[in-house]
Amino acid sequence: MAVLDQSDVPLFPSWKALLMAAAERLKEAIKPDDAALVGSFVNKDRLLDAAKEAQLALGSNWHDFLKSQLDKSSDQAQDDSLELARLVWQLGSDLIITTNYDNVLHWACPRMSDLDKWNIEATAEQCSLLRNGVKKPTIWHLHGHIGDSANIILTPDGYQRLYANDPTENRYKAAIQALHHQLASRSFLFIGFSFADEDFTNQLRILEDVYKDAAGPHYVLLPEAQRGHFKSPTSAIEPVFFKNFGVPLLDCLRNMTGIATNAVKPSSSLDTSVADYSPDKPVFYVPFRPKGDQMVGRRDALADVRHQLCDGKRTSIGQTAAFQGLGGLGKTQLAVEYAHAYQNEYPNGVIWINADQDITAQLIKLAEDARWVSPLSDQPFKIQTALCRLRETSDCLIVFDNLELLADIKDFLPKPQANPHILVTSRTEQPGFNPVALNILSPELGLQLLMQEAGREPDGEEQSQAARLIVERLDGLPLALELAGAYLRRRPAVSWEQYLELLRDNPRSAFPARLQGESLTGHEADIYATLKINETLFEEEPLLREVLDLLTWSGSAPMALSLLCATLGQDKPSALTGALSLGVALRILQQPDGNERYAIHRLVREVRREDVPLETRRDWAEGCGRCLGGWFEAHRIDFHDLPLFEAGLDHLEAWRYNAERLGYALMAVRMIWLQAYPPYHWGRYGEAKRDVERALELYEQAAKQDAPLQAHLLNDLASVTSTMSNNKVALKLGEQALAIRRELYGTDHSDTVRSFANVAEQHYKLGEYDKALELGKQALVICHKLFVEDHPVTATTLSNVAIYHNKLGEHDKALDLGRQALAIRCNLFGEEHPDTANSLSNISYILNDLNQRNEALELSQQALFIRQKMLGEAHPDTILSQHNVIRALKNTGRKAESIQRFQAQFQRLKSGDLHYQAFLELRADLYPGFRKATHKSSKGKKRR
């Protein structure tokens, strides 16, 4: 509910409205480009980016702007519109934490003279909070207060200061420690909080991980319209729904204030979710579905238990009955059938308790789900309410399922004055409970159940005889018949005779023991038995063995279908359809989120590692490792493939370990080399260099040689060495790689082209522009012979050759080649791709040299935007783009703006960073009096 001014207009803007107002302010300041950029970010819901650009563009006017929007006085507000804030103070807590910047909670505080306000961090006060709590009304402005507009948390750098992942970078350590302590030890009520604030939500996830779901619970107020749509960011957040905003929300809060102070009993007349709580409410709380008409041979048992509970002999416990006997008789399912069939005979409801699980935890959930108490109530109150309801209520049915010892439920049995019906299921006799006979099924009923679960009938006398013998061998045990039927239904290719033979030869392997999803009562699967069944089905789906073995010896992460197919040498995914569907159906394989990725159950994985040692399948392992490495090699270069590549890194590392374990040294070298590509793409060149150097060191120690692999290592080591400005070493390495490839393939080969381009780049960085152009042209000639016109290698070569021409003063030629490269990359990759950004950046250099400064600025800004989006702010290429935009702004006469950008970027750099020297040179150009840097600038760096 908005706080209104005297004209019934919201006194404060929403976040979006605030940023759009900033855009308008920029228009007034005659900064249309900045206004358009801020508005564009807002329209794309990139609000933090919009705030960042608005702050940067408004400069020193930013704080005045915030003040004008957020620093209001209380006499500007309608008094009635402060009612929600007043009710917040009545919820029983003297501490209110807010991410708002305004004074509304201050105005609404009933003890304003005692009020204490904290602005993000109040070290001494927050230390006292950890020890003793607060002693007077306190507002904690977690994201800052408009009274200190310079420090409010509104832009990405502000969020980084408060919520930094690295503790050494966290400016507000005391605030975060205090926040974590409160979240871990108190229950929070979130009002008007959307959880779209990822930085705050991550704090909840951190605590969930640390305390293993023990923190909380916390609650969030939501309108009824969001029921079914709200997705809690953690298990500790529980929604409490109110009918609508306005009066219903205020009524909801008034009820809560009554609960909090024990002064107001919730009124049953209120039409809100939180108002309708009563321990007298009936409940039907049965966690399983009935079979209904598909329940075979148990009608007499249902009648018997009904008679016993209504007219049978009472015991010291009360009117009781028990389904007891060996496992597999269907005791739990029969109790479910009774509860559903006779629920209308129990006006006070039906309660189901799993006696072999934590009953206290079940009572808490029961009290909340039955709406006996408010979710905001303390846990002891929830337990006590449910316990009283369980022990003191008549005319209800209580089921204790899977009871092992009577002592387990002694404290939960009804008091003598109560008269419920109590039904238990147990594998043993239970004193105080009258047993109801539960016999095995007759041969006729057993056959009926078997055919029902199999979904088919025997065809002919031979099959009918086999089916009858199956029922005989299973001795009428319902669960065994259900599992046999499930097997036959899932495997229609298995005949009745074949299953009977399997049952005779290996009874354990004939059962997919307690298949998940088959039993309505949720019996868990016996993984090992399921595996044995798979062993008998490999003749039908022989590739299932290969899939299981591959996933057994790969990483634990789900494996992409394309990687599965490639590693197993299958050209088409359809070749694995049967095997994968069978594995998923038997729950041996898991398919997270329904995506085309597959993982083997962890326990199955461990069992198969014992059953199928890798040492017994050395040739198979070598072939898998070779094919897996080939898949990663094919996906290593294109940035679009990076998410798929990174998702498989767990498998790449697992097969590196397998290769070293089996003594396949060159395979291990290959896996280590390929692991260098993600850090290289993300600009972590030192990390990538270490991986390639490690791979090269192991290669040189290997007994065998692999010239193509050696060339890959040398060429890539040249590339990463070049990024660190060691160009002479990079040139030597690149020439070694080129020599190997020319000897292996001649000149007309894609790898040879890449080596030519790499060597040319090193000559360029050494200032040898003529030599660079000569080699670049050779590479371009080969490209035109090898590839169709639109090819990534052709585009890269064109882009590099363009820069060489430009450096030699041939600007028009350079511009033509650069635009050809850009066209190819846009066609291949689209506009948002790092290679496209590289072409835009290179063309901007050329345009600048042609004195087309405005167009150069536009292209450099486009390159920066792409790199920010695709690579992130910290990537060296993004930082280089920032440098280029700043210089382009200066060149177009927008020096003040370029200085603002320079200050923002330079303070993030450290001495030794890749482009630090380039920024020193830029500083000398922007600030007269600074001496130019003597080190070589990184301007003009190009990629492979």
Coordinates of N, CA, C and O in Angstrom, one line a residue, residues 809-894:
G809 N 48.8 2.5 -42.4 CA 48.3 3.7 -43.0 C 47.3 3.5 -44.1 O 46.8 4.4 -44.7
E810 N 47.0 2.2 -44.4 CA 46.0 1.9 -45.5 C 44.6 1.8 -44.9 O 44.0 0.7 -44.8
H811 N 44.1 2.9 -44.5 CA 42.8 2.9 -43.7 C 41.6 2.5 -44.4 O 40.8 1.7 -43.9
D812 N 41.5 2.9 -45.7 CA 40.3 2.5 -46.5 C 40.3 1.0 -46.7 O 39.2 0.4 -46.6
K813 N 41.4 0.4 -47.0 CA 41.5 -1.0 -47.2 C 41.2 -1.7 -45.9 O 40.5 -2.7 -45.9
A814 N 41.7 -1.2 -44.8 CA 41.4 -1.8 -43.5 C 40.0 -1.8 -43.2 O 39.4 -2.8 -42.7
L815 N 39.3 -0.6 -43.5 CA 37.9 -0.5 -43.2 C 37.1 -1.5 -44.0 O 36.1 -2.1 -43.5
D816 N 37.4 -1.7 -45.3 CA 36.7 -2.7 -46.1 C 36.8 -4.1 -45.6 O 35.8 -4.8 -45.4
L817 N 38.0 -4.5 -45.2 CA 38.2 -5.8 -44.7 C 37.5 -6.0 -43.3 O 37.0 -7.1 -43.0
G818 N 37.6 -5.0 -42.5 CA 37.0 -5.1 -41.2 C 35.5 -5.2 -41.3 O 34.9 -6.0 -40.5
R819 N 34.9 -4.5 -42.2 CA 33.4 -4.7 -42.4 C 33.1 -6.0 -43.0 O 32.0 -6.6 -42.7
Q820 N 33.9 -6.6 -43.8 CA 33.7 -7.9 -44.3 C 33.7 -8.9 -43.1 O 32.8 -9.8 -43.0
A821 N 34.6 -8.8 -42.2 CA 34.7 -9.7 -41.1 C 33.5 -9.5 -40.2 O 32.9 -10.5 -39.7
L822 N 33.1 -8.3 -40.0 CA 31.9 -8.0 -39.1 C 30.6 -8.7 -39.8 O 29.8 -9.3 -39.0
A823 N 30.5 -8.5 -41.1 CA 29.3 -9.1 -41.7 C 29.3 -10.6 -41.5 O 28.2 -11.2 -41.3
I824 N 30.4 -11.3 -41.7 CA 30.5 -12.7 -41.5 C 30.1 -13.1 -40.1 O 29.3 -14.0 -39.8
R825 N 30.7 -12.4 -39.1 CA 30.4 -12.7 -37.7 C 29.0 -12.5 -37.3 O 28.4 -13.3 -36.6
C826 N 28.4 -11.4 -37.8 CA 27.0 -11.2 -37.5 C 26.1 -12.3 -38.1 O 25.1 -12.7 -37.5
N827 N 26.5 -12.7 -39.3 CA 25.7 -13.8 -40.0 C 25.9 -15.1 -39.2 O 24.9 -15.9 -39.1
L828 N 27.1 -15.4 -38.7 CA 27.4 -16.7 -38.1 C 26.9 -16.7 -36.6 O 26.3 -17.7 -36.2
F829 N 27.1 -15.6 -35.9 CA 26.9 -15.6 -34.5 C 25.8 -14.7 -34.0 O 25.4 -14.8 -32.8
G830 N 25.4 -13.8 -34.8 CA 24.4 -12.8 -34.4 C 25.1 -11.6 -33.8 O 26.4 -11.5 -33.8
E831 N 24.4 -10.6 -33.3 CA 24.9 -9.3 -32.9 C 25.5 -9.4 -31.5 O 26.4 -8.7 -31.2
E832 N 25.1 -10.4 -30.7 CA 25.6 -10.5 -29.3 C 26.5 -11.7 -29.2 O 26.1 -12.8 -28.8
H833 N 27.7 -11.4 -29.5 CA 28.7 -12.5 -29.4 C 30.1 -11.8 -29.3 O 30.3 -10.7 -29.8
P834 N 31.0 -12.4 -28.5 CA 32.3 -11.7 -28.3 C 33.1 -11.5 -29.6 O 33.8 -10.5 -29.7
D835 N 33.0 -12.4 -30.6 CA 33.7 -12.2 -31.8 C 33.1 -11.0 -32.6 O 33.8 -10.2 -33.2
T836 N 31.8 -10.8 -32.5 CA 31.1 -9.6 -33.1 C 31.7 -8.4 -32.4 O 32.0 -7.4 -33.1
A837 N 31.8 -8.4 -31.1 CA 32.3 -7.3 -30.4 C 33.7 -7.0 -30.8 O 34.1 -5.8 -30.9
N838 N 34.5 -8.0 -31.0 CA 35.9 -7.8 -31.5 C 36.0 -7.1 -32.8 O 36.8 -6.1 -33.0
S839 N 35.1 -7.5 -33.7 CA 35.0 -6.8 -35.0 C 34.6 -5.3 -34.9 O 35.2 -4.4 -35.5
L840 N 33.6 -5.1 -34.1 CA 33.1 -3.7 -33.8 C 34.3 -2.9 -33.2 O 34.5 -1.7 -33.6
S841 N 35.0 -3.5 -32.3 CA 36.1 -2.7 -31.7 C 37.2 -2.4 -32.7 O 37.7 -1.3 -32.7
N842 N 37.5 -3.4 -33.5 CA 38.6 -3.1 -34.5 C 38.2 -2.1 -35.5 O 39.0 -1.2 -35.9
I843 N 36.9 -2.1 -35.9 CA 36.5 -1.1 -36.9 C 36.5 0.3 -36.3 O 36.8 1.3 -36.9
S844 N 36.2 0.3 -35.0 CA 36.2 1.6 -34.3 C 37.6 2.3 -34.3 O 37.7 3.5 -34.4
Y845 N 38.6 1.4 -34.2 CA 40.0 1.9 -34.3 C 40.2 2.6 -35.6 O 40.8 3.6 -35.8
I846 N 39.8 1.8 -36.7 CA 40.0 2.3 -38.0 C 39.3 3.6 -38.3 O 39.9 4.5 -38.9
L847 N 38.0 3.7 -37.9 CA 37.3 4.9 -38.1 C 37.9 6.1 -37.3 O 37.8 7.2 -37.8
N848 N 38.4 5.8 -36.2 CA 39.1 6.9 -35.4 C 40.2 7.4 -36.2 O 40.5 8.6 -36.3
D849 N 41.0 6.5 -36.8 CA 42.2 7.0 -37.6 C 41.7 7.7 -38.9 O 42.5 8.5 -39.5
L850 N 40.5 7.4 -39.3 CA 39.9 8.1 -40.5 C 39.2 9.4 -40.1 O 38.5 10.0 -40.9
N851 N 39.3 9.8 -38.8 CA 38.7 11.0 -38.2 C 37.2 10.9 -38.3 O 36.5 12.0 -38.2
Q852 N 36.6 9.7 -38.3 CA 35.2 9.6 -38.2 C 34.9 9.2 -36.8 O 34.5 8.1 -36.4
R853 N 35.0 10.2 -35.9 CA 35.1 10.0 -34.5 C 33.7 9.6 -33.9 O 33.7 8.8 -33.0
N854 N 32.7 10.2 -34.4 CA 31.3 9.9 -33.8 C 30.9 8.4 -34.1 O 30.4 7.7 -33.3
E855 N 31.2 8.0 -35.3 CA 30.9 6.6 -35.7 C 31.8 5.7 -34.9 O 31.4 4.6 -34.5
A856 N 33.0 6.1 -34.7 CA 34.0 5.2 -33.9 C 33.4 5.1 -32.5 O 33.5 4.0 -31.9
L857 N 32.9 6.2 -31.9 CA 32.4 6.1 -30.6 C 31.2 5.2 -30.5 O 31.1 4.4 -29.6
E858 N 30.3 5.3 -31.5 CA 29.1 4.4 -31.5 C 29.5 3.0 -31.6 O 28.9 2.1 -30.8
L859 N 30.4 2.6 -32.4 CA 30.8 1.2 -32.5 C 31.5 0.7 -31.2 O 31.4 -0.4 -30.8
S860 N 32.4 1.6 -30.7 CA 33.1 1.2 -29.4 C 32.1 1.0 -28.3 O 32.2 0.1 -27.5
Q861 N 31.0 1.8 -28.3 CA 29.9 1.6 -27.3 C 29.2 0.3 -27.5 O 28.8 -0.4 -26.5
Q862 N 28.9 0.0 -28.8 CA 28.3 -1.3 -29.1 C 29.1 -2.5 -28.6 O 28.6 -3.4 -28.0
A863 N 30.4 -2.4 -28.9 CA 31.3 -3.5 -28.4 C 31.3 -3.6 -26.9 O 31.3 -4.7 -26.4
L864 N 31.3 -2.5 -26.2 CA 31.3 -2.5 -24.8 C 30.0 -3.1 -24.3 O 30.1 -4.0 -23.4
F865 N 28.9 -2.8 -24.8 CA 27.6 -3.3 -24.4 C 27.6 -4.9 -24.5 O 27.2 -5.6 -23.6
I866 N 28.1 -5.3 -25.7 CA 28.1 -6.8 -25.9 C 29.0 -7.5 -24.9 O 28.7 -8.5 -24.3
R867 N 30.2 -6.9 -24.7 CA 31.1 -7.5 -23.8 C 30.7 -7.5 -22.3 O 30.8 -8.5 -21.6
Q868 N 30.0 -6.4 -22.0 CA 29.5 -6.4 -20.6 C 28.4 -7.5 -20.4 O 28.4 -8.1 -19.4
K869 N 27.6 -7.6 -21.4 CA 26.5 -8.6 -21.3 C 27.0 -10.0 -21.4 O 26.6 -10.9 -20.6
M870 N 27.9 -10.3 -22.3 CA 28.4 -11.7 -22.6 C 29.5 -12.1 -21.7 O 29.6 -13.2 -21.3
L871 N 30.4 -11.2 -21.3 CA 31.7 -11.5 -20.6 C 31.7 -11.0 -19.2 O 32.5 -11.5 -18.4
G872 N 30.9 -10.0 -18.9 CA 31.0 -9.4 -17.5 C 31.9 -8.2 -17.5 O 32.8 -8.0 -18.3
E873 N 31.8 -7.5 -16.4 CA 32.6 -6.2 -16.2 C 34.0 -6.5 -16.0 O 34.9 -5.7 -16.4
A874 N 34.4 -7.6 -15.4 CA 35.8 -7.9 -15.0 C 36.6 -8.5 -16.1 O 37.8 -8.6 -16.0
H875 N 36.0 -8.9 -17.2 CA 36.8 -9.5 -18.3 C 37.8 -8.5 -18.9 O 37.4 -7.3 -19.1
P876 N 39.0 -8.9 -19.2 CA 39.9 -8.0 -19.8 C 39.4 -7.3 -21.1 O 39.7 -6.1 -21.3
D877 N 38.7 -8.0 -21.9 CA 38.2 -7.4 -23.1 C 37.1 -6.3 -22.8 O 37.1 -5.3 -23.5
T878 N 36.3 -6.5 -21.8 CA 35.4 -5.5 -21.4 C 36.1 -4.3 -20.9 O 35.7 -3.1 -21.2
I879 N 37.2 -4.5 -20.1 CA 37.9 -3.4 -19.6 C 38.6 -2.6 -20.7 O 38.6 -1.4 -20.7
L880 N 39.1 -3.4 -21.7 CA 39.7 -2.7 -22.9 C 38.6 -1.9 -23.6 O 38.9 -0.8 -24.1
S881 N 37.4 -2.4 -23.7 CA 36.3 -1.6 -24.3 C 36.0 -0.4 -23.5 O 35.7 0.7 -24.1
Q882 N 36.0 -0.5 -22.2 CA 35.8 0.7 -21.4 C 36.9 1.8 -21.8 O 36.6 3.0 -21.9
H883 N 38.1 1.3 -21.9 CA 39.2 2.2 -22.3 C 38.9 2.9 -23.6 O 39.1 4.1 -23.8
N884 N 38.5 2.1 -24.6 CA 38.2 2.6 -25.9 C 37.1 3.6 -25.9 O 37.1 4.6 -26.6
V885 N 36.0 3.3 -25.2 CA 34.9 4.3 -25.1 C 35.3 5.6 -24.5 O 34.9 6.7 -24.9
I886 N 36.1 5.5 -23.4 CA 36.6 6.7 -22.7 C 37.4 7.6 -23.7 O 37.2 8.8 -23.8
R887 N 38.3 6.9 -24.4 CA 39.1 7.7 -25.4 C 38.3 8.3 -26.5 O 38.4 9.4 -26.9
A888 N 37.3 7.5 -26.9 CA 36.4 8.0 -28.0 C 35.6 9.1 -27.5 O 35.3 10.1 -28.3
L889 N 35.1 9.1 -26.3 CA 34.4 10.2 -25.7 C 35.2 11.5 -25.7 O 34.8 12.6 -26.1
K890 N 36.5 11.3 -25.3 CA 37.4 12.5 -25.3 C 37.6 13.0 -26.7 O 37.6 14.2 -27.0
N891 N 37.8 12.1 -27.7 CA 38.0 12.5 -29.1 C 36.8 13.2 -29.7 O 37.0 13.9 -30.7
T892 N 35.6 13.0 -29.2 CA 34.4 13.6 -29.7 C 34.1 14.9 -28.9 O 33.0 15.4 -29.0
G893 N 35.0 15.3 -28.0 CA 34.7 16.5 -27.3 C 33.9 16.4 -26.0 O 33.5 17.4 -25.4
R894 N 33.6 15.1 -25.6 CA 32.9 14.9 -24.4 C 33.8 14.5 -23.2 O 33.7 13.5 -22.6

